[in-house]
Amino acid sequence: MEACGHALPVVDDGTPKGLCGDVFVGRCIDDEIGDVWERVNITVEDVEDPMNADWCINARTKGGGGGSGGSSTPSSLSGMMQNALGSGGGAVGGSAAAAPQMITEEMNGLDIDNKDGGYKWSQTDEEVDIKFAVSSDIKAKNVKVKFGRNKIEVKVLDKILVSGETGGIVTLDECTYTIQDDKNGGGRELCVTLGKKDEYPWSFAVKE
C-alpha cells in the first residue's frame, strides 16, 4: 500500500494504526481516457520487493494511479474517477436522467434470465450481478473482464461472452468477478459484479 504511494489509516492522534481484517491486494489496467478498467494477474515476484518494483514506482508517479506519496488520506479509484469526470450529471453524455426509482422488495436480488445474451442477472440498490454458466474446468486465469464506466466486456478462453453498454454508470473499484457453484441449477458459474454509482434500477444489464 505504501509502496504504491498510499498512506496508512491513522487514529485521532495522527499515528498510523495499520490495517485490520481482510486485505485484498490486486493489480489492474486503469485507462480513464479509453474507459477501460481491467484486473490483471499478480505474482509473488511482483510483491517481493515492492519499493523497487516497476509497477509500484509507476503507481507513485503523478498520474500513475496510486496515492499521493504518503498524504494523510489514501486515494480511492472512485474518488479519482469522479474528480476526473466532474461531479455533475449522472447520465452518460450529459443527458438528463429519468426520475430515479428505488429497488422494490420483489426486484431485490431477483434473477432475470437473458436467454439472448446467454446469462442471468440480478440487482440490488448497490450492485448488479451477471451470471454465466461455465464448465467445471474453468479457472480465474481463463477469465478476462474489462470494466468501463458505462461498458463491459467478458471473455472466457478468449471467447467473448458479452460486450456492450451497461444499464447504468459503474463504480469501477467496486467491480469484481468470481467463479462459484450455481446454487439453483448445479454446475459452476462465472459471476460478474458491477458496483452501481446510483441506486436507481437498471432496465437492462448489458446492451450489445
PDB file of C-alpha atoms in Angstrom:
ATOM      1  CA  MET A   1       0.000   0.000   0.000  1.00  0.00           C
ATOM      2  CA  GLU A   2       2.729   2.450   0.972  1.00  0.00           C
ATOM      3  CA  ALA A   3       4.893   1.306  -1.949  1.00  0.00           C
ATOM      4  CA  CYS A   4       2.154   2.497  -4.326  1.00  0.00           C
ATOM      5  CA  GLY A   5       2.007   5.902  -2.641  1.00  0.00           C
ATOM      6  CA  HIS A   6      -0.958   5.437  -0.329  1.00  0.00           C
ATOM      7  CA  ALA A   7      -0.900   6.375   3.340  1.00  0.00           C
ATOM      8  CA  LEU A   8      -1.898   4.009   6.120  1.00  0.00           C
ATOM      9  CA  PRO A   9      -5.082   4.907   8.029  1.00  0.00           C
ATOM     10  CA  VAL A  10      -4.412   6.984  11.146  1.00  0.00           C
ATOM     11  CA  VAL A  11      -6.057   7.298  14.554  1.00  0.00           C
ATOM     12  CA  ASP A  12      -7.125  10.569  16.190  1.00  0.00           C
ATOM     13  CA  ASP A  13      -3.633  11.439  17.427  1.00  0.00           C
ATOM     14  CA  GLY A  14      -2.222  11.089  13.902  1.00  0.00           C
ATOM     15  CA  THR A  15      -0.317   7.850  14.433  1.00  0.00           C
ATOM     16  CA  PRO A  16      -0.694   5.025  11.879  1.00  0.00           C
ATOM     17  CA  LYS A  17      -2.971   2.233  13.065  1.00  0.00           C
ATOM     18  CA  GLY A  18      -2.269  -0.188  10.223  1.00  0.00           C
ATOM     19  CA  LEU A  19      -4.864  -2.415   8.583  1.00  0.00           C
ATOM     20  CA  CYS A  20      -7.347  -4.671  10.360  1.00  0.00           C
ATOM     21  CA  GLY A  21      -9.316  -7.577   8.936  1.00  0.00           C
ATOM     22  CA  ASP A  22      -9.122  -8.945   5.406  1.00  0.00           C
ATOM     23  CA  VAL A  23      -6.947  -7.153   2.851  1.00  0.00           C
ATOM     24  CA  PHE A  24      -7.365  -7.520  -0.920  1.00  0.00           C
ATOM     25  CA  VAL A  25      -4.216  -6.974  -2.995  1.00  0.00           C
ATOM     26  CA  GLY A  26      -4.591  -6.683  -6.746  1.00  0.00           C
ATOM     27  CA  ARG A  27      -3.389  -5.024  -9.922  1.00  0.00           C
ATOM     28  CA  CYS A  28      -5.349  -3.514 -12.763  1.00  0.00           C
ATOM     29  CA  ILE A  29      -5.104  -1.662 -16.058  1.00  0.00           C
ATOM     30  CA  ASP A  30      -6.745   1.724 -15.465  1.00  0.00           C
ATOM     31  CA  ASP A  31      -7.111   3.743 -18.677  1.00  0.00           C
ATOM     32  CA  GLU A  32      -9.508   6.595 -17.956  1.00  0.00           C
ATOM     33  CA  ILE A  33      -9.148   8.036 -21.469  1.00  0.00           C
ATOM     34  CA  GLY A  34     -10.067   4.736 -23.105  1.00  0.00           C
ATOM     35  CA  ASP A  35     -12.644   3.992 -20.357  1.00  0.00           C
ATOM     36  CA  VAL A  36     -11.016   0.656 -19.515  1.00  0.00           C
ATOM     37  CA  TRP A  37     -10.555  -0.911 -16.097  1.00  0.00           C
ATOM     38  CA  GLU A  38      -9.272  -4.496 -16.148  1.00  0.00           C
ATOM     39  CA  ARG A  39      -7.877  -6.722 -13.419  1.00  0.00           C
ATOM     40  CA  VAL A  40      -4.534  -8.407 -14.221  1.00  0.00           C
ATOM     41  CA  ASN A  41      -2.677 -11.259 -12.531  1.00  0.00           C
ATOM     42  CA  ILE A  42      -0.346 -10.502  -9.632  1.00  0.00           C
ATOM     43  CA  THR A  43       2.526 -12.880  -8.861  1.00  0.00           C
ATOM     44  CA  VAL A  44       4.831 -13.491  -5.901  1.00  0.00           C
ATOM     45  CA  GLU A  45       7.662 -11.845  -7.855  1.00  0.00           C
ATOM     46  CA  ASP A  46       5.528  -8.715  -8.256  1.00  0.00           C
ATOM     47  CA  VAL A  47       5.428  -8.138  -4.493  1.00  0.00           C
ATOM     48  CA  GLU A  48       8.797  -9.471  -3.296  1.00  0.00           C
ATOM     49  CA  ASP A  49      10.428  -6.018  -3.426  1.00  0.00           C
ATOM     50  CA  PRO A  50       7.534  -3.571  -3.810  1.00  0.00           C
ATOM     51  CA  MET A  51       9.503  -0.371  -3.183  1.00  0.00           C
ATOM     52  CA  ASN A  52      11.652  -1.143  -6.242  1.00  0.00           C
ATOM     53  CA  ALA A  53       9.086  -2.925  -8.422  1.00  0.00           C
ATOM     54  CA  ASP A  54       8.460  -1.101 -11.701  1.00  0.00           C
ATOM     55  CA  TRP A  55       4.673  -1.162 -11.294  1.00  0.00           C
ATOM     56  CA  CYS A  56       4.862   0.354  -7.794  1.00  0.00           C
ATOM     57  CA  ILE A  57       7.322   3.017  -8.953  1.00  0.00           C
ATOM     58  CA  ASN A  58       4.948   3.866 -11.797  1.00  0.00           C
ATOM     59  CA  ALA A  59       1.991   3.983  -9.374  1.00  0.00           C
ATOM     60  CA  ARG A  60       3.814   6.520  -7.194  1.00  0.00           C
ATOM     61  CA  THR A  61       4.368   8.927 -10.110  1.00  0.00           C
ATOM     62  CA  LYS A  62       1.878  11.674 -10.916  1.00  0.00           C
ATOM     63  CA  GLY A  63      -0.994  10.154 -12.857  1.00  0.00           C
ATOM     64  CA  GLY A  64       0.295   6.654 -12.167  1.00  0.00           C
ATOM     65  CA  GLY A  65      -2.897   5.520 -10.474  1.00  0.00           C
ATOM     66  CA  GLY A  66      -1.503   5.172  -6.962  1.00  0.00           C
ATOM     67  CA  GLY A  67      -1.694   7.502  -3.978  1.00  0.00           C
ATOM     68  CA  SER A  68      -0.272  10.932  -3.368  1.00  0.00           C
ATOM     69  CA  GLY A  69       3.035   9.761  -1.941  1.00  0.00           C
ATOM     70  CA  GLY A  70       2.041   9.318   1.683  1.00  0.00           C
ATOM     71  CA  SER A  71      -0.527  12.041   2.351  1.00  0.00           C
ATOM     72  CA  SER A  72      -2.818  11.582   5.328  1.00  0.00           C
ATOM     73  CA  THR A  73      -5.757  10.466   3.193  1.00  0.00           C
ATOM     74  CA  PRO A  74      -5.340   7.420   0.924  1.00  0.00           C
ATOM     75  CA  SER A  75      -6.550   7.932  -2.645  1.00  0.00           C
ATOM     76  CA  SER A  76      -9.503   5.929  -3.940  1.00  0.00           C
ATOM     77  CA  LEU A  77     -10.124   4.994  -7.549  1.00  0.00           C
ATOM     78  CA  SER A  78     -13.766   6.046  -7.411  1.00  0.00           C
ATOM     79  CA  GLY A  79     -12.811   9.446  -5.986  1.00  0.00           C
ATOM     80  CA  MET A  80     -10.192   9.988  -8.688  1.00  0.00           C
ATOM     81  CA  MET A  81     -12.699   8.997 -11.374  1.00  0.00           C
ATOM     82  CA  GLN A  82     -15.315  11.399 -10.043  1.00  0.00           C
ATOM     83  CA  ASN A  83     -12.786  14.230  -9.920  1.00  0.00           C
ATOM     84  CA  ALA A  84     -11.661  13.491 -13.465  1.00  0.00           C
ATOM     85  CA  LEU A  85     -15.171  13.212 -14.850  1.00  0.00           C
ATOM     86  CA  GLY A  86     -16.737  16.029 -12.814  1.00  0.00           C
ATOM     87  CA  SER A  87     -19.287  15.682 -10.061  1.00  0.00           C
ATOM     88  CA  GLY A  88     -22.303  16.888 -12.015  1.00  0.00           C
ATOM     89  CA  GLY A  89     -24.600  14.836 -14.185  1.00  0.00           C
ATOM     90  CA  GLY A  90     -25.307  11.211 -13.616  1.00  0.00           C
ATOM     91  CA  ALA A  91     -26.311  10.295 -17.166  1.00  0.00           C
ATOM     92  CA  VAL A  92     -23.894   9.327 -19.928  1.00  0.00           C
ATOM     93  CA  GLY A  93     -23.164  12.122 -22.385  1.00  0.00           C
ATOM     94  CA  GLY A  94     -24.662  14.737 -20.091  1.00  0.00           C
ATOM     95  CA  SER A  95     -28.273  13.910 -20.993  1.00  0.00           C
ATOM     96  CA  ALA A  96     -30.873  14.365 -18.298  1.00  0.00           C
ATOM     97  CA  ALA A  97     -31.529  11.252 -16.235  1.00  0.00           C
ATOM     98  CA  ALA A  98     -35.026   9.978 -15.627  1.00  0.00           C
ATOM     99  CA  ALA A  99     -36.508  10.454 -12.184  1.00  0.00           C
ATOM    100  CA  PRO A 100     -34.815   7.819 -10.013  1.00  0.00           C
ATOM    101  CA  GLN A 101     -36.783   4.887  -8.672  1.00  0.00           C
ATOM    102  CA  MET A 102     -35.918   2.586  -5.825  1.00  0.00           C
ATOM    103  CA  ILE A 103     -35.416  -1.169  -5.993  1.00  0.00           C
ATOM    104  CA  THR A 104     -38.617  -2.809  -4.759  1.00  0.00           C
ATOM    105  CA  GLU A 105     -38.560  -5.791  -2.419  1.00  0.00           C
ATOM    106  CA  GLU A 106     -39.719  -8.022  -5.296  1.00  0.00           C
ATOM    107  CA  MET A 107     -36.883  -6.784  -7.563  1.00  0.00           C
ATOM    108  CA  ASN A 108     -34.136  -7.047  -4.956  1.00  0.00           C
ATOM    109  CA  GLY A 109     -31.788  -9.870  -5.985  1.00  0.00           C
ATOM    110  CA  LEU A 110     -34.338 -11.394  -8.397  1.00  0.00           C
ATOM    111  CA  ASP A 111     -32.672 -13.363 -11.212  1.00  0.00           C
ATOM    112  CA  ILE A 112     -33.663 -12.205 -14.706  1.00  0.00           C
ATOM    113  CA  ASP A 113     -32.973 -14.716 -17.480  1.00  0.00           C
ATOM    114  CA  ASN A 114     -31.486 -13.052 -20.573  1.00  0.00           C
ATOM    115  CA  LYS A 115     -31.638 -16.004 -22.955  1.00  0.00           C
ATOM    116  CA  ASP A 116     -30.473 -13.986 -25.966  1.00  0.00           C
ATOM    117  CA  GLY A 117     -27.380 -12.830 -24.070  1.00  0.00           C
ATOM    118  CA  GLY A 118     -26.712 -16.235 -22.537  1.00  0.00           C
ATOM    119  CA  TYR A 119     -26.703 -15.035 -18.932  1.00  0.00           C
ATOM    120  CA  LYS A 120     -28.853 -14.317 -15.878  1.00  0.00           C
ATOM    121  CA  TRP A 121     -28.666 -11.048 -13.973  1.00  0.00           C
ATOM    122  CA  SER A 122     -29.990  -9.526 -10.793  1.00  0.00           C
ATOM    123  CA  GLN A 123     -29.647  -6.230  -8.956  1.00  0.00           C
ATOM    124  CA  THR A 124     -29.871  -4.554  -5.578  1.00  0.00           C
ATOM    125  CA  ASP A 125     -29.552  -0.871  -4.689  1.00  0.00           C
ATOM    126  CA  GLU A 126     -25.756  -1.212  -4.601  1.00  0.00           C
ATOM    127  CA  GLU A 127     -24.774  -3.689  -7.323  1.00  0.00           C
ATOM    128  CA  VAL A 128     -25.632  -5.773 -10.371  1.00  0.00           C
ATOM    129  CA  ASP A 129     -24.664  -9.453 -10.707  1.00  0.00           C
ATOM    130  CA  ILE A 130     -24.314 -11.031 -14.168  1.00  0.00           C
ATOM    131  CA  LYS A 131     -24.011 -14.836 -14.149  1.00  0.00           C
ATOM    132  CA  PHE A 132     -22.765 -17.121 -16.928  1.00  0.00           C
ATOM    133  CA  ALA A 133     -22.807 -20.931 -16.827  1.00  0.00           C
ATOM    134  CA  VAL A 134     -19.251 -22.258 -17.288  1.00  0.00           C
ATOM    135  CA  SER A 135     -17.674 -25.706 -17.353  1.00  0.00           C
ATOM    136  CA  SER A 136     -16.123 -27.114 -14.184  1.00  0.00           C
ATOM    137  CA  ASP A 137     -12.557 -26.824 -15.546  1.00  0.00           C
ATOM    138  CA  ILE A 138     -12.706 -23.027 -15.999  1.00  0.00           C
ATOM    139  CA  LYS A 139     -10.326 -21.172 -13.663  1.00  0.00           C
ATOM    140  CA  ALA A 140      -9.907 -17.487 -12.862  1.00  0.00           C
ATOM    141  CA  LYS A 141      -6.865 -17.337 -15.163  1.00  0.00           C
ATOM    142  CA  ASN A 142      -9.157 -18.252 -18.094  1.00  0.00           C
ATOM    143  CA  VAL A 143     -11.350 -15.198 -17.473  1.00  0.00           C
ATOM    144  CA  LYS A 144     -10.730 -11.641 -18.659  1.00  0.00           C
ATOM    145  CA  VAL A 145     -13.113  -8.836 -17.752  1.00  0.00           C
ATOM    146  CA  LYS A 146     -12.743  -5.224 -18.896  1.00  0.00           C
ATOM    147  CA  PHE A 147     -14.749  -2.864 -16.708  1.00  0.00           C
ATOM    148  CA  GLY A 148     -15.609   0.602 -18.021  1.00  0.00           C
ATOM    149  CA  ARG A 149     -17.593   3.480 -16.563  1.00  0.00           C
ATOM    150  CA  ASN A 150     -20.541   2.523 -18.738  1.00  0.00           C
ATOM    151  CA  LYS A 151     -19.398  -0.587 -20.618  1.00  0.00           C
ATOM    152  CA  ILE A 152     -18.124  -4.095 -20.016  1.00  0.00           C
ATOM    153  CA  GLU A 153     -16.516  -6.968 -21.904  1.00  0.00           C
ATOM    154  CA  VAL A 154     -16.325 -10.518 -20.543  1.00  0.00           C
ATOM    155  CA  LYS A 155     -14.128 -13.205 -22.123  1.00  0.00           C
ATOM    156  CA  VAL A 156     -13.622 -16.850 -21.187  1.00  0.00           C
ATOM    157  CA  LEU A 157     -10.846 -18.716 -23.019  1.00  0.00           C
ATOM    158  CA  ASP A 158     -10.703 -15.758 -25.453  1.00  0.00           C
ATOM    159  CA  LYS A 159     -14.397 -16.204 -26.340  1.00  0.00           C
ATOM    160  CA  ILE A 160     -16.469 -13.047 -25.783  1.00  0.00           C
ATOM    161  CA  LEU A 161     -19.498 -13.866 -23.634  1.00  0.00           C
ATOM    162  CA  VAL A 162     -20.831 -10.310 -23.554  1.00  0.00           C
ATOM    163  CA  SER A 163     -19.620  -6.890 -24.679  1.00  0.00           C
ATOM    164  CA  GLY A 164     -21.573  -3.668 -24.622  1.00  0.00           C
ATOM    165  CA  GLU A 165     -23.085  -0.766 -22.715  1.00  0.00           C
ATOM    166  CA  THR A 166     -24.115  -1.279 -19.100  1.00  0.00           C
ATOM    167  CA  GLY A 167     -27.562  -0.310 -17.835  1.00  0.00           C
ATOM    168  CA  GLY A 168     -26.137   2.481 -15.683  1.00  0.00           C
ATOM    169  CA  ILE A 169     -22.933   4.145 -14.506  1.00  0.00           C
ATOM    170  CA  VAL A 170     -20.493   1.789 -12.787  1.00  0.00           C
ATOM    171  CA  THR A 171     -18.310   2.433  -9.741  1.00  0.00           C
ATOM    172  CA  LEU A 172     -15.114   0.828 -11.011  1.00  0.00           C
ATOM    173  CA  ASP A 173     -13.371  -0.054  -7.759  1.00  0.00           C
ATOM    174  CA  GLU A 174     -16.482  -1.930  -6.609  1.00  0.00           C
ATOM    175  CA  CYS A 175     -16.420  -4.301  -9.604  1.00  0.00           C
ATOM    176  CA  THR A 176     -15.144  -7.858  -9.431  1.00  0.00           C
ATOM    177  CA  TYR A 177     -15.833 -11.407 -10.598  1.00  0.00           C
ATOM    178  CA  THR A 178     -15.728 -14.889  -9.136  1.00  0.00           C
ATOM    179  CA  ILE A 179     -16.262 -18.496 -10.232  1.00  0.00           C
ATOM    180  CA  GLN A 180     -18.696 -20.234  -7.922  1.00  0.00           C
ATOM    181  CA  ASP A 181     -21.249 -23.027  -7.594  1.00  0.00           C
ATOM    182  CA  ASP A 182     -24.604 -22.403  -9.273  1.00  0.00           C
ATOM    183  CA  LYS A 183     -26.961 -22.707  -6.295  1.00  0.00           C
ATOM    184  CA  ASN A 184     -30.051 -23.102  -8.473  1.00  0.00           C
ATOM    185  CA  GLY A 185     -29.073 -25.246 -11.451  1.00  0.00           C
ATOM    186  CA  GLY A 186     -25.995 -27.087 -10.232  1.00  0.00           C
ATOM    187  CA  GLY A 187     -22.645 -26.877 -12.003  1.00  0.00           C
ATOM    188  CA  ARG A 188     -20.417 -23.802 -11.995  1.00  0.00           C
ATOM    189  CA  GLU A 189     -20.993 -20.192 -12.929  1.00  0.00           C
ATOM    190  CA  LEU A 190     -18.981 -17.033 -13.523  1.00  0.00           C
ATOM    191  CA  CYS A 191     -20.494 -14.195 -11.501  1.00  0.00           C
ATOM    192  CA  VAL A 192     -19.501 -10.662 -12.565  1.00  0.00           C
ATOM    193  CA  THR A 193     -20.416  -7.990 -10.019  1.00  0.00           C
ATOM    194  CA  LEU A 194     -20.805  -4.325 -11.026  1.00  0.00           C
ATOM    195  CA  GLY A 195     -20.922  -1.637  -8.351  1.00  0.00           C
ATOM    196  CA  LYS A 196     -23.688   0.869  -9.123  1.00  0.00           C
ATOM    197  CA  LYS A 197     -22.931   4.593  -8.917  1.00  0.00           C
ATOM    198  CA  ASP A 198     -26.604   5.367  -8.289  1.00  0.00           C
ATOM    199  CA  GLU A 199     -29.275   3.338  -6.529  1.00  0.00           C
ATOM    200  CA  TYR A 200     -31.978   3.547  -9.217  1.00  0.00           C
ATOM    201  CA  PRO A 201     -32.980   0.315 -11.022  1.00  0.00           C
ATOM    202  CA  TRP A 202     -31.314  -0.676 -14.268  1.00  0.00           C
ATOM    203  CA  SER A 203     -33.694  -1.693 -17.053  1.00  0.00           C
ATOM    204  CA  PHE A 204     -31.036  -3.988 -18.543  1.00  0.00           C
ATOM    205  CA  ALA A 205     -27.613  -5.348 -17.567  1.00  0.00           C
ATOM    206  CA  VAL A 206     -25.741  -5.047 -20.869  1.00  0.00           C
ATOM    207  CA  LYS A 207     -26.898  -3.695 -24.241  1.00  0.00           C
ATOM    208  CA  GLU A 208     -24.788  -5.250 -27.034  1.00  0.00           C
TER     209      GLU A 208
END
